[in-house]
mmCIF file of C-alpha atoms in Angstrom:
data_model
loop_
_atom_site.group_PDB
_atom_site.id
_atom_site.type_symbol
_atom_site.label_atom_id
_atom_site.label_comp_id
_atom_site.label_asym_id
_atom_site.label_seq_id
_atom_site.Cartn_x
_atom_site.Cartn_y
_atom_site.Cartn_z
ATOM 1 C CA MET A 1261 -23.665 22.569 17.855
ATOM 2 C CA SER A 1262 -23.136 25.620 19.850
ATOM 3 C CA LEU A 1263 -20.144 27.654 19.530
ATOM 4 C CA TYR A 1264 -17.342 28.468 21.764
ATOM 5 C CA THR A 1265 -16.091 32.017 20.512
ATOM 6 C CA GLY A 1266 -13.497 33.180 22.741
ATOM 7 C CA SER A 1267 -10.202 34.238 21.525
ATOM 8 C CA SER A 1268 -9.576 32.016 18.066
ATOM 9 C CA ASN A 1269 -6.219 31.592 18.887
ATOM 10 C CA SER A 1270 -7.038 29.671 22.306
ATOM 11 C CA SER A 1271 -9.309 27.579 20.581
ATOM 12 C CA PHE A 1272 -6.805 26.076 18.086
ATOM 13 C CA SER A 1273 -4.957 24.925 21.170
ATOM 14 C CA ARG A 1274 -7.875 22.884 22.328
ATOM 15 C CA ASN A 1275 -8.077 20.683 19.227
ATOM 16 C CA ALA A 1276 -4.054 20.564 18.330
ATOM 17 C CA SER A 1277 -3.356 17.173 18.823
ATOM 18 C CA PHE A 1278 -3.730 16.253 15.153
ATOM 19 C CA SER A 1279 -0.658 17.982 14.334
ATOM 20 C CA SER A 1280 1.825 16.325 16.740
ATOM 21 C CA ALA A 1281 2.694 13.636 14.338
ATOM 22 C CA SER A 1282 4.010 15.915 11.519
ATOM 23 C CA SER A 1283 7.388 15.558 10.306
ATOM 24 C CA THR A 1284 9.577 18.343 9.070
ATOM 25 C CA ARG A 1285 7.603 18.493 5.823
ATOM 26 C CA ILE A 1286 4.743 16.001 5.960
ATOM 27 C CA SER A 1287 2.676 14.619 8.660
ATOM 28 C CA THR A 1288 3.205 10.888 8.753
ATOM 29 C CA THR A 1289 1.343 7.382 9.700
ATOM 30 C CA SER A 1290 2.237 4.959 11.940
ATOM 31 C CA VAL A 1291 3.986 2.083 9.676
ATOM 32 C CA ASP A 1292 5.060 -1.684 10.984
ATOM 33 C CA THR A 1293 6.877 -3.211 7.674
ATOM 34 C CA ALA A 1294 9.638 -2.049 5.442
ATOM 35 C CA SER A 1295 6.814 -2.142 2.769
ATOM 36 C CA ASP A 1296 4.822 -0.062 4.669
ATOM 37 C CA VAL A 1297 7.594 2.306 5.084
ATOM 38 C CA GLU A 1298 8.230 2.323 1.289
ATOM 39 C CA ARG A 1299 4.507 2.810 0.525
ATOM 40 C CA MET A 1300 4.327 5.887 2.887
ATOM 41 C CA SER A 1301 7.576 7.481 1.463
ATOM 42 C CA GLU A 1302 5.860 6.985 -2.270
ATOM 43 C CA CYS A 1303 2.515 8.441 -0.732
ATOM 44 C CA ASN A 1304 4.253 11.420 0.925
ATOM 45 C CA PHE A 1305 5.812 12.248 -2.502
ATOM 46 C CA TYR A 1306 2.859 12.583 -3.996
ATOM 47 C CA ARG A 1307 1.313 14.604 -1.168
ATOM 48 C CA ASN A 1308 4.125 16.865 -1.412
ATOM 49 C CA LEU A 1309 3.340 17.659 -5.075
ATOM 50 C CA TRP A 1310 0.272 19.551 -4.131
ATOM 51 C CA TRP A 1311 2.207 21.747 -1.733
ATOM 52 C CA ASP A 1312 5.314 21.788 -4.121
ATOM 53 C CA LYS A 1313 3.448 22.141 -7.900
ATOM 54 C CA GLY A 1314 -0.187 22.195 -6.934
ATOM 55 C CA GLU A 1315 -0.917 18.611 -8.328
ATOM 56 C CA PHE A 1316 -3.592 16.643 -6.592
ATOM 57 C CA SER A 1317 -2.239 13.012 -7.201
ATOM 58 C CA GLU A 1318 -4.651 10.027 -6.757
ATOM 59 C CA LYS A 1319 -1.091 8.269 -6.137
ATOM 60 C CA ALA A 1320 -1.039 10.170 -2.606
ATOM 61 C CA LYS A 1321 -3.680 7.977 -1.580
ATOM 62 C CA TRP A 1322 -5.749 11.125 -0.165
ATOM 63 C CA GLU A 1323 -8.433 8.505 0.915
ATOM 64 C CA GLU A 1324 -6.242 7.080 3.769
ATOM 65 C CA VAL A 1325 -5.567 10.599 5.207
ATOM 66 C CA ALA A 1326 -7.484 12.125 8.251
ATOM 67 C CA LEU A 1327 -8.268 15.665 8.314
ATOM 68 C CA PRO A 1328 -7.145 18.248 9.420
ATOM 69 C CA TYR A 1329 -3.546 16.966 7.950
ATOM 70 C CA VAL A 1330 -0.249 19.195 8.261
ATOM 71 C CA LEU A 1331 1.023 18.854 4.794
ATOM 72 C CA ALA A 1332 4.093 21.375 5.540
ATOM 73 C CA THR A 1333 5.788 23.073 8.025
ATOM 74 C CA GLY A 1334 8.066 25.979 8.386
ATOM 75 C CA VAL A 1335 6.060 27.828 6.222
ATOM 76 C CA THR A 1336 5.790 31.766 6.472
ATOM 77 C CA ILE A 1337 1.972 32.945 5.758
ATOM 78 C CA GLU A 1338 3.564 34.766 2.913
ATOM 79 C CA GLU A 1339 4.484 31.345 1.077
ATOM 80 C CA TYR A 1340 0.968 30.105 1.764
ATOM 81 C CA GLU A 1341 -0.584 32.938 0.293
ATOM 82 C CA GLN A 1342 1.827 33.102 -2.859
ATOM 83 C CA ARG A 1343 0.863 29.373 -3.256
ATOM 84 C CA THR A 1344 -2.644 29.442 -2.852
ATOM 85 C CA GLU A 1345 -2.822 32.006 -5.199
ATOM 86 C CA LYS A 1346 -0.520 30.562 -7.866
ATOM 87 C CA PHE A 1347 -2.049 26.973 -7.493
ATOM 88 C CA SER A 1348 -5.702 28.517 -7.238
ATOM 89 C CA ILE A 1349 -6.239 26.558 -4.468
ATOM 90 C CA HIS A 1350 -9.174 27.791 -2.408
ATOM 91 C CA GLY A 1351 -11.372 26.215 0.466
ATOM 92 C CA CYS A 1352 -8.889 23.509 0.903
ATOM 93 C CA TRP A 1353 -5.478 24.968 2.914
ATOM 94 C CA GLU A 1354 -5.483 27.384 5.674
ATOM 95 C CA TRP A 1355 -2.254 28.655 7.606
ATOM 96 C CA ARG A 1356 -1.593 28.021 11.305
ATOM 97 C CA GLU A 1357 1.665 28.952 13.195
ATOM 98 C CA GLU A 1358 3.680 28.009 10.126
ATOM 99 C CA LYS A 1359 2.081 24.891 9.367
ATOM 100 C CA LEU A 1360 0.345 24.426 6.041
ATOM 101 C CA ILE A 1361 -3.266 22.243 7.059
ATOM 102 C CA ILE A 1362 -5.176 20.638 4.766
ATOM 103 C CA TYR A 1363 -8.933 20.798 6.072
ATOM 104 C CA GLU A 1364 -10.938 19.972 2.897
ATOM 105 C CA PHE A 1365 -10.267 18.177 -0.447
ATOM 106 C CA PRO A 1366 -11.443 19.119 -3.868
ATOM 107 C CA SER A 1367 -14.858 17.699 -4.508
ATOM 108 C CA ALA A 1368 -17.893 18.129 -6.838
ATOM 109 C CA PRO A 1369 -20.558 17.988 -3.633
ATOM 110 C CA HIS A 1370 -18.568 20.896 -2.140
ATOM 111 C CA GLU A 1371 -18.308 23.189 -5.385
ATOM 112 C CA VAL A 1372 -21.776 22.539 -6.410
ATOM 113 C CA CYS A 1373 -23.377 23.491 -3.028
ATOM 114 C CA ILE A 1374 -21.700 26.460 -2.301
ATOM 115 C CA GLY A 1375 -22.309 27.703 -5.878
ATOM 116 C CA ALA A 1376 -25.807 27.084 -5.381
ATOM 117 C CA ILE A 1377 -25.741 29.382 -2.249
ATOM 118 C CA VAL A 1378 -23.759 31.739 -3.411
ATOM 119 C CA LYS A 1379 -26.745 31.901 -6.598
ATOM 120 C CA GLU A 1380 -29.198 32.286 -3.956
ATOM 121 C CA ILE A 1381 -27.811 34.966 -1.892
ATOM 122 C CA ASN A 1382 -26.660 37.148 -5.191
ATOM 123 C CA LYS A 1383 -30.264 36.657 -6.569
ATOM 124 C CA ARG A 1384 -31.830 37.609 -2.943
ATOM 125 C CA CYS A 1385 -29.626 40.863 -3.306
ATOM 126 C CA SER A 1386 -30.155 41.743 -6.791
ATOM 127 C CA ASN A 1387 -32.220 44.680 -6.170
ATOM 128 C CA VAL A 1388 -29.352 46.780 -4.786
ATOM 129 C CA ASP A 1389 -27.165 46.405 -7.515
ATOM 130 C CA GLY A 1390 -25.842 49.168 -8.846
ATOM 131 C CA THR A 1391 -26.680 51.689 -5.953
ATOM 132 C CA ASN A 1392 -24.274 52.598 -3.212
ATOM 133 C CA ALA A 1393 -25.914 49.912 -1.004
ATOM 134 C CA GLU A 1394 -24.949 47.039 -3.103
ATOM 135 C CA ILE A 1395 -23.766 43.756 -1.493
ATOM 136 C CA ILE A 1396 -20.123 42.771 -2.567
ATOM 137 C CA SER A 1397 -19.383 39.247 -3.054
ATOM 138 C CA PHE A 1398 -15.846 38.866 -1.589
ATOM 139 C CA GLY A 1399 -15.795 35.183 -2.329
ATOM 140 C CA ALA A 1400 -13.036 33.127 -0.754
ATOM 141 C CA THR A 1401 -10.519 36.122 -0.031
ATOM 142 C CA ARG A 1402 -7.692 35.352 2.193
ATOM 143 C CA THR A 1403 -7.850 36.485 5.706
ATOM 144 C CA ARG A 1404 -5.374 36.578 8.303
ATOM 145 C CA ASP A 1405 -5.018 36.927 12.007
ATOM 146 C CA ILE A 1406 -1.661 36.989 14.274
ATOM 147 C CA ASN A 1407 -0.814 33.351 13.744
ATOM 148 C CA ARG A 1408 -3.383 31.686 11.180
ATOM 149 C CA GLY A 1409 -4.384 32.534 7.406
ATOM 150 C CA LYS A 1410 -7.973 31.583 6.567
ATOM 151 C CA GLU A 1411 -10.290 31.674 3.519
ATOM 152 C CA ALA A 1412 -14.131 31.568 3.742
ATOM 153 C CA ASP A 1413 -15.746 28.957 1.002
ATOM 154 C CA SER A 1414 -17.603 32.388 0.244
ATOM 155 C CA SER A 1415 -18.101 35.936 1.929
ATOM 156 C CA PHE A 1416 -20.253 39.126 1.488
ATOM 157 C CA ARG A 1417 -20.628 42.466 2.862
ATOM 158 C CA PRO A 1418 -21.512 46.261 1.628
ATOM 159 C CA ASP A 1419 -18.893 48.813 1.568
ATOM 160 C CA LYS A 1420 -17.470 49.401 4.820
ATOM 161 C CA PRO A 1421 -14.825 52.187 6.054
ATOM 162 C CA PRO A 1422 -11.110 50.667 6.704
ATOM 163 C CA VAL A 1423 -10.774 49.602 10.250
ATOM 164 C CA THR A 1424 -7.922 50.523 12.574
ATOM 165 C CA PRO A 1425 -4.746 48.218 11.987
ATOM 166 C CA PRO A 1426 -4.099 45.453 12.664
ATOM 167 C CA ASN A 1427 -7.738 44.792 13.200
ATOM 168 C CA GLY A 1428 -8.662 44.414 9.664
ATOM 169 C CA SER A 1429 -8.698 40.998 7.837
ATOM 170 C CA ASP A 1430 -5.525 41.371 6.172
ATOM 171 C CA ARG A 1431 -3.926 42.460 9.553
ATOM 172 C CA ASN A 1432 -4.089 46.005 8.264
ATOM 173 C CA ASP A 1433 -7.120 48.237 7.315
ATOM 174 C CA PHE A 1434 -9.369 45.984 5.452
ATOM 175 C CA PRO A 1435 -12.996 45.290 6.741
ATOM 176 C CA TRP A 1436 -13.928 41.955 7.577
ATOM 177 C CA PRO A 1437 -17.231 40.303 5.481
ATOM 178 C CA ASN A 1438 -20.110 40.385 7.270
ATOM 179 C CA LEU A 1439 -21.475 37.195 5.973
ATOM 180 C CA VAL A 1440 -19.345 34.173 5.882
ATOM 181 C CA VAL A 1441 -20.482 30.984 4.047
ATOM 182 C CA GLU A 1442 -18.694 27.560 4.739
ATOM 183 C CA VAL A 1443 -19.415 24.144 3.140
ATOM 184 C CA ALA A 1444 -17.904 21.106 4.467
ATOM 185 C CA TYR A 1445 -17.889 17.636 2.801
ATOM 186 C CA SER A 1446 -14.441 15.850 3.467
ATOM 187 C CA GLU A 1447 -13.899 18.659 6.399
ATOM 188 C CA THR A 1448 -15.038 17.600 10.009
ATOM 189 C CA LEU A 1449 -17.302 19.094 12.004
ATOM 190 C CA ASP A 1450 -15.105 19.553 14.929
ATOM 191 C CA HIS A 1451 -12.684 21.544 12.194
ATOM 192 C CA VAL A 1452 -15.802 23.441 11.373
ATOM 193 C CA GLU A 1453 -16.611 24.761 14.902
ATOM 194 C CA GLU A 1454 -12.738 26.168 14.803
ATOM 195 C CA ALA A 1455 -13.597 28.099 11.728
ATOM 196 C CA LEU A 1456 -17.022 29.447 13.305
ATOM 197 C CA CYS A 1457 -14.484 30.652 16.533
ATOM 198 C CA TYR A 1458 -12.505 32.330 13.830
ATOM 199 C CA TRP A 1459 -14.856 34.102 11.962
ATOM 200 C CA LEU A 1460 -17.409 35.168 14.733
ATOM 201 C CA SER A 1461 -14.436 36.122 17.087
ATOM 202 C CA PRO A 1462 -15.175 40.124 18.348
ATOM 203 C CA GLY A 1463 -14.955 42.423 15.518
ATOM 204 C CA ARG A 1464 -15.300 40.059 12.532
ATOM 205 C CA ALA A 1465 -17.931 38.668 10.445
ATOM 206 C CA HIS A 1466 -21.770 39.099 11.799
ATOM 207 C CA ASP A 1467 -23.279 36.093 10.470
ATOM 208 C CA CYS A 1468 -22.065 32.505 9.397
ATOM 209 C CA ILE A 1469 -23.892 29.815 7.446
ATOM 210 C CA ILE A 1470 -22.175 26.463 7.565
ATOM 211 C CA VAL A 1471 -23.541 23.223 5.783
ATOM 212 C CA LYS A 1472 -22.259 19.639 6.080
ATOM 213 C CA ILE A 1473 -22.564 17.213 3.535
ATOM 214 C CA ASP A 1474 -22.008 13.699 4.881
ATOM 215 C CA PRO A 1475 -19.411 12.324 2.294
ATOM 216 C CA VAL A 1476 -19.776 9.126 0.678
ATOM 217 C CA PRO A 1477 -17.286 6.616 -1.305
ATOM 218 C CA GLN A 1478 -16.314 7.786 -4.606
ATOM 219 C CA GLY A 1479 -18.899 7.107 -7.395
ATOM 220 C CA GLU A 1480 -21.512 7.545 -4.877
ATOM 221 C CA VAL A 1481 -23.999 10.747 -4.382
ATOM 222 C CA PRO A 1482 -24.317 12.365 -0.991
ATOM 223 C CA VAL A 1483 -27.890 12.315 0.532
ATOM 224 C CA ARG A 1484 -27.351 13.894 3.758
ATOM 225 C CA MET A 1485 -27.189 17.538 4.368
ATOM 226 C CA ARG A 1486 -27.184 19.811 7.013
ATOM 227 C CA ALA A 1487 -27.190 23.592 7.544
ATOM 228 C CA TRP A 1488 -26.694 25.897 10.565
ATOM 229 C CA HIS A 1489 -26.964 29.655 10.673
ATOM 230 C CA TYR A 1490 -25.174 31.636 13.581
ATOM 231 C CA CYS A 1491 -25.494 35.377 14.322
ATOM 232 C CA VAL A 1492 -23.374 37.142 16.920
ATOM 233 C CA SER A 1493 -26.435 38.979 17.744
ATOM 234 C CA ASP A 1494 -27.468 35.845 19.337
ATOM 235 C CA ARG A 1495 -24.363 35.752 21.649
ATOM 236 C CA ARG A 1496 -25.585 34.330 25.450
ATOM 237 C CA THR A 1497 -22.320 35.033 27.102
ATOM 238 C CA ARG A 1498 -18.889 36.167 26.006
ATOM 239 C CA SER A 1499 -17.920 32.572 25.226
ATOM 240 C CA ASN A 1500 -21.528 30.857 23.579
ATOM 241 C CA ILE A 1501 -23.377 31.142 20.369
ATOM 242 C CA PRO A 1502 -26.324 29.215 19.610
ATOM 243 C CA ALA A 1503 -27.410 28.254 16.059
ATOM 244 C CA ARG A 1504 -30.119 30.631 15.353
ATOM 245 C CA THR A 1505 -31.809 27.939 12.843
ATOM 246 C CA THR A 1506 -30.742 24.472 12.047
ATOM 247 C CA PHE A 1507 -32.183 22.111 9.402
ATOM 248 C CA GLU A 1508 -31.609 18.881 7.388
ATOM 249 C CA PHE A 1509 -32.135 19.588 3.561
ATOM 250 C CA GLY A 1510 -31.108 16.472 1.772
ATOM 251 C CA THR A 1511 -32.965 13.562 0.153
ATOM 252 C CA GLN A 1512 -32.148 11.452 3.297
ATOM 253 C CA ASP A 1513 -32.118 12.282 6.803
ATOM 254 C CA GLY A 1514 -29.310 10.798 9.550
ATOM 255 C CA THR A 1515 -31.676 7.784 10.082
ATOM 256 C CA GLY A 1516 -31.607 7.327 6.464
ATOM 257 C CA ALA A 1517 -35.288 8.057 5.947
ATOM 258 C CA PRO A 1518 -36.131 9.688 2.921
ATOM 259 C CA LEU A 1519 -36.516 13.321 3.311
ATOM 260 C CA ASN A 1520 -38.858 15.823 1.072
ATOM 261 C CA ILE A 1521 -38.470 19.323 1.395
ATOM 262 C CA LEU A 1522 -40.849 21.954 0.197
ATOM 263 C CA GLN A 1523 -40.014 25.521 -1.044
ATOM 264 C CA GLY A 1524 -40.155 28.061 2.093
ATOM 265 C CA GLN A 1525 -39.579 24.932 4.372
ATOM 266 C CA CYS A 1526 -35.638 25.049 4.943
ATOM 267 C CA ILE A 1527 -34.872 29.283 5.374
ATOM 268 C CA ILE A 1528 -32.156 31.345 6.636
ATOM 269 C CA ASN A 1529 -33.096 34.482 7.135
ATOM 270 C CA ILE A 1530 -30.503 37.554 7.273
ATOM 271 C CA SER A 1531 -31.611 40.521 8.810
ATOM 272 C CA LEU A 1532 -30.605 43.585 6.737
ATOM 273 C CA ASP A 1533 -29.255 44.862 10.148
ATOM 274 C CA CYS A 1534 -26.695 42.282 10.248
ATOM 275 C CA LEU A 1535 -25.868 42.151 6.580
ATOM 276 C CA TYR A 1536 -25.027 46.132 6.569
ATOM 277 C CA PHE A 1537 -23.459 46.306 9.992
ATOM 278 C CA GLY A 1538 -20.804 48.796 10.245
ATOM 279 C CA ALA A 1539 -21.647 50.178 6.105
ATOM 280 C CA GLU A 1540 -20.279 53.347 5.311
ATOM 281 C CA PRO A 1541 -22.263 56.075 7.023
ATOM 282 C CA THR A 1542 -23.565 57.372 3.537
ATOM 283 C CA ILE A 1543 -25.628 54.001 3.292
ATOM 284 C CA GLN A 1544 -28.932 53.904 4.527
ATOM 285 C CA ASN A 1545 -30.561 50.292 5.033
ATOM 286 C CA PRO A 1546 -32.540 49.811 1.680
ATOM 287 C CA ARG A 1547 -35.634 48.370 3.215
ATOM 288 C CA ASP A 1548 -37.471 49.963 0.437
ATOM 289 C CA LEU A 1549 -35.657 47.484 -2.101
ATOM 290 C CA LEU A 1550 -34.627 44.470 -0.033
ATOM 291 C CA PRO A 1551 -36.877 41.845 2.146
ATOM 292 C CA ASP A 1552 -35.982 41.923 5.814
ATOM 293 C CA PRO A 1553 -35.097 39.754 6.553
ATOM 294 C CA ILE A 1554 -33.358 38.413 3.416
ATOM 295 C CA PRO A 1555 -34.794 34.592 2.875
ATOM 296 C CA ILE A 1556 -32.168 32.025 1.547
ATOM 297 C CA ASP A 1557 -34.316 29.101 0.862
ATOM 298 C CA PHE A 1558 -32.234 25.931 0.562
ATOM 299 C CA PHE A 1559 -34.908 24.178 -1.324
ATOM 300 C CA PHE A 1560 -33.182 25.937 -4.296
ATOM 301 C CA VAL A 1561 -29.599 24.696 -3.124
ATOM 302 C CA ARG A 1562 -31.059 21.110 -3.027
ATOM 303 C CA HIS A 1563 -32.601 21.579 -6.544
ATOM 304 C CA THR A 1564 -29.317 22.491 -7.828
ATOM 305 C CA PHE A 1565 -27.569 19.888 -5.980
ATOM 306 C CA LYS A 1566 -30.156 17.194 -7.421
ATOM 307 C CA VAL A 1567 -29.636 18.440 -10.950
ATOM 308 C CA ALA A 1568 -26.218 17.907 -10.726
ATOM 309 C CA PHE A 1569 -25.716 14.638 -9.689
ATOM 310 C CA LYS A 1570 -29.159 13.327 -11.665
ATOM 311 C CA ILE A 1571 -30.785 12.689 -8.516
ATOM 312 C CA ALA A 1572 -34.615 11.615 -8.994
#
């Protein structure tokens, strides 16, 4: 999966057709009979509850929804930010051009995986805790550009000086993260690529780790997991960044064959120059405290996943 990284606004226009079926509040599904109309009316009522009250109802029949899905229109970015905060909804919604869009559903596989990756990153960076070179976890802190509001699943950076408004991640002077982590479960790879365009647009993040977990029916355990690492240092042209690293680390590969990995086999390396890019001038690159590069070993991410879901 290579990456287009032109304007993050123009990247959306290439994939905007999914929003064309939206109504005033809710994107709709085609219906053929009166019973279909009644059923969809009920589904839309329960789907609206997620936006109106923060209630994620099974009666909404979310399993019938194709993502990305326009949940509401005519929404200001302030309303989006207020409701995500009020309902503590992270890693599921984003805001684009006055539309509230669902790109991921809440799920245990998503949360377990992101938690395991964050644990590995924090562990590898722990030697600088308590120093001025400490790596700060900003989690799913909201960001925005001129017509989009988005959160990463997790994000990291050192202390950085304020940037010139409105180039900050808050459209003011707050610095962008240097390392972003995105985990996709129900989220599509097409949408993940759009997210990469957003994060790795000029002046934003420096490195991005992407994980795709192939979704399975309710009650089953995911078996296929893939990872990609992108770094802006690898930009070949203005419009293309190839993946620096990619591998599979689940219990089965894409053909269904069993997959066994060993410690040290599936690693994403983060250069200290990348992790500390744009840090405060008083911060020296801590090569005496941290390995360079920092190895993120997905053997341990896989182990946590297997323990959580009792995979032998």
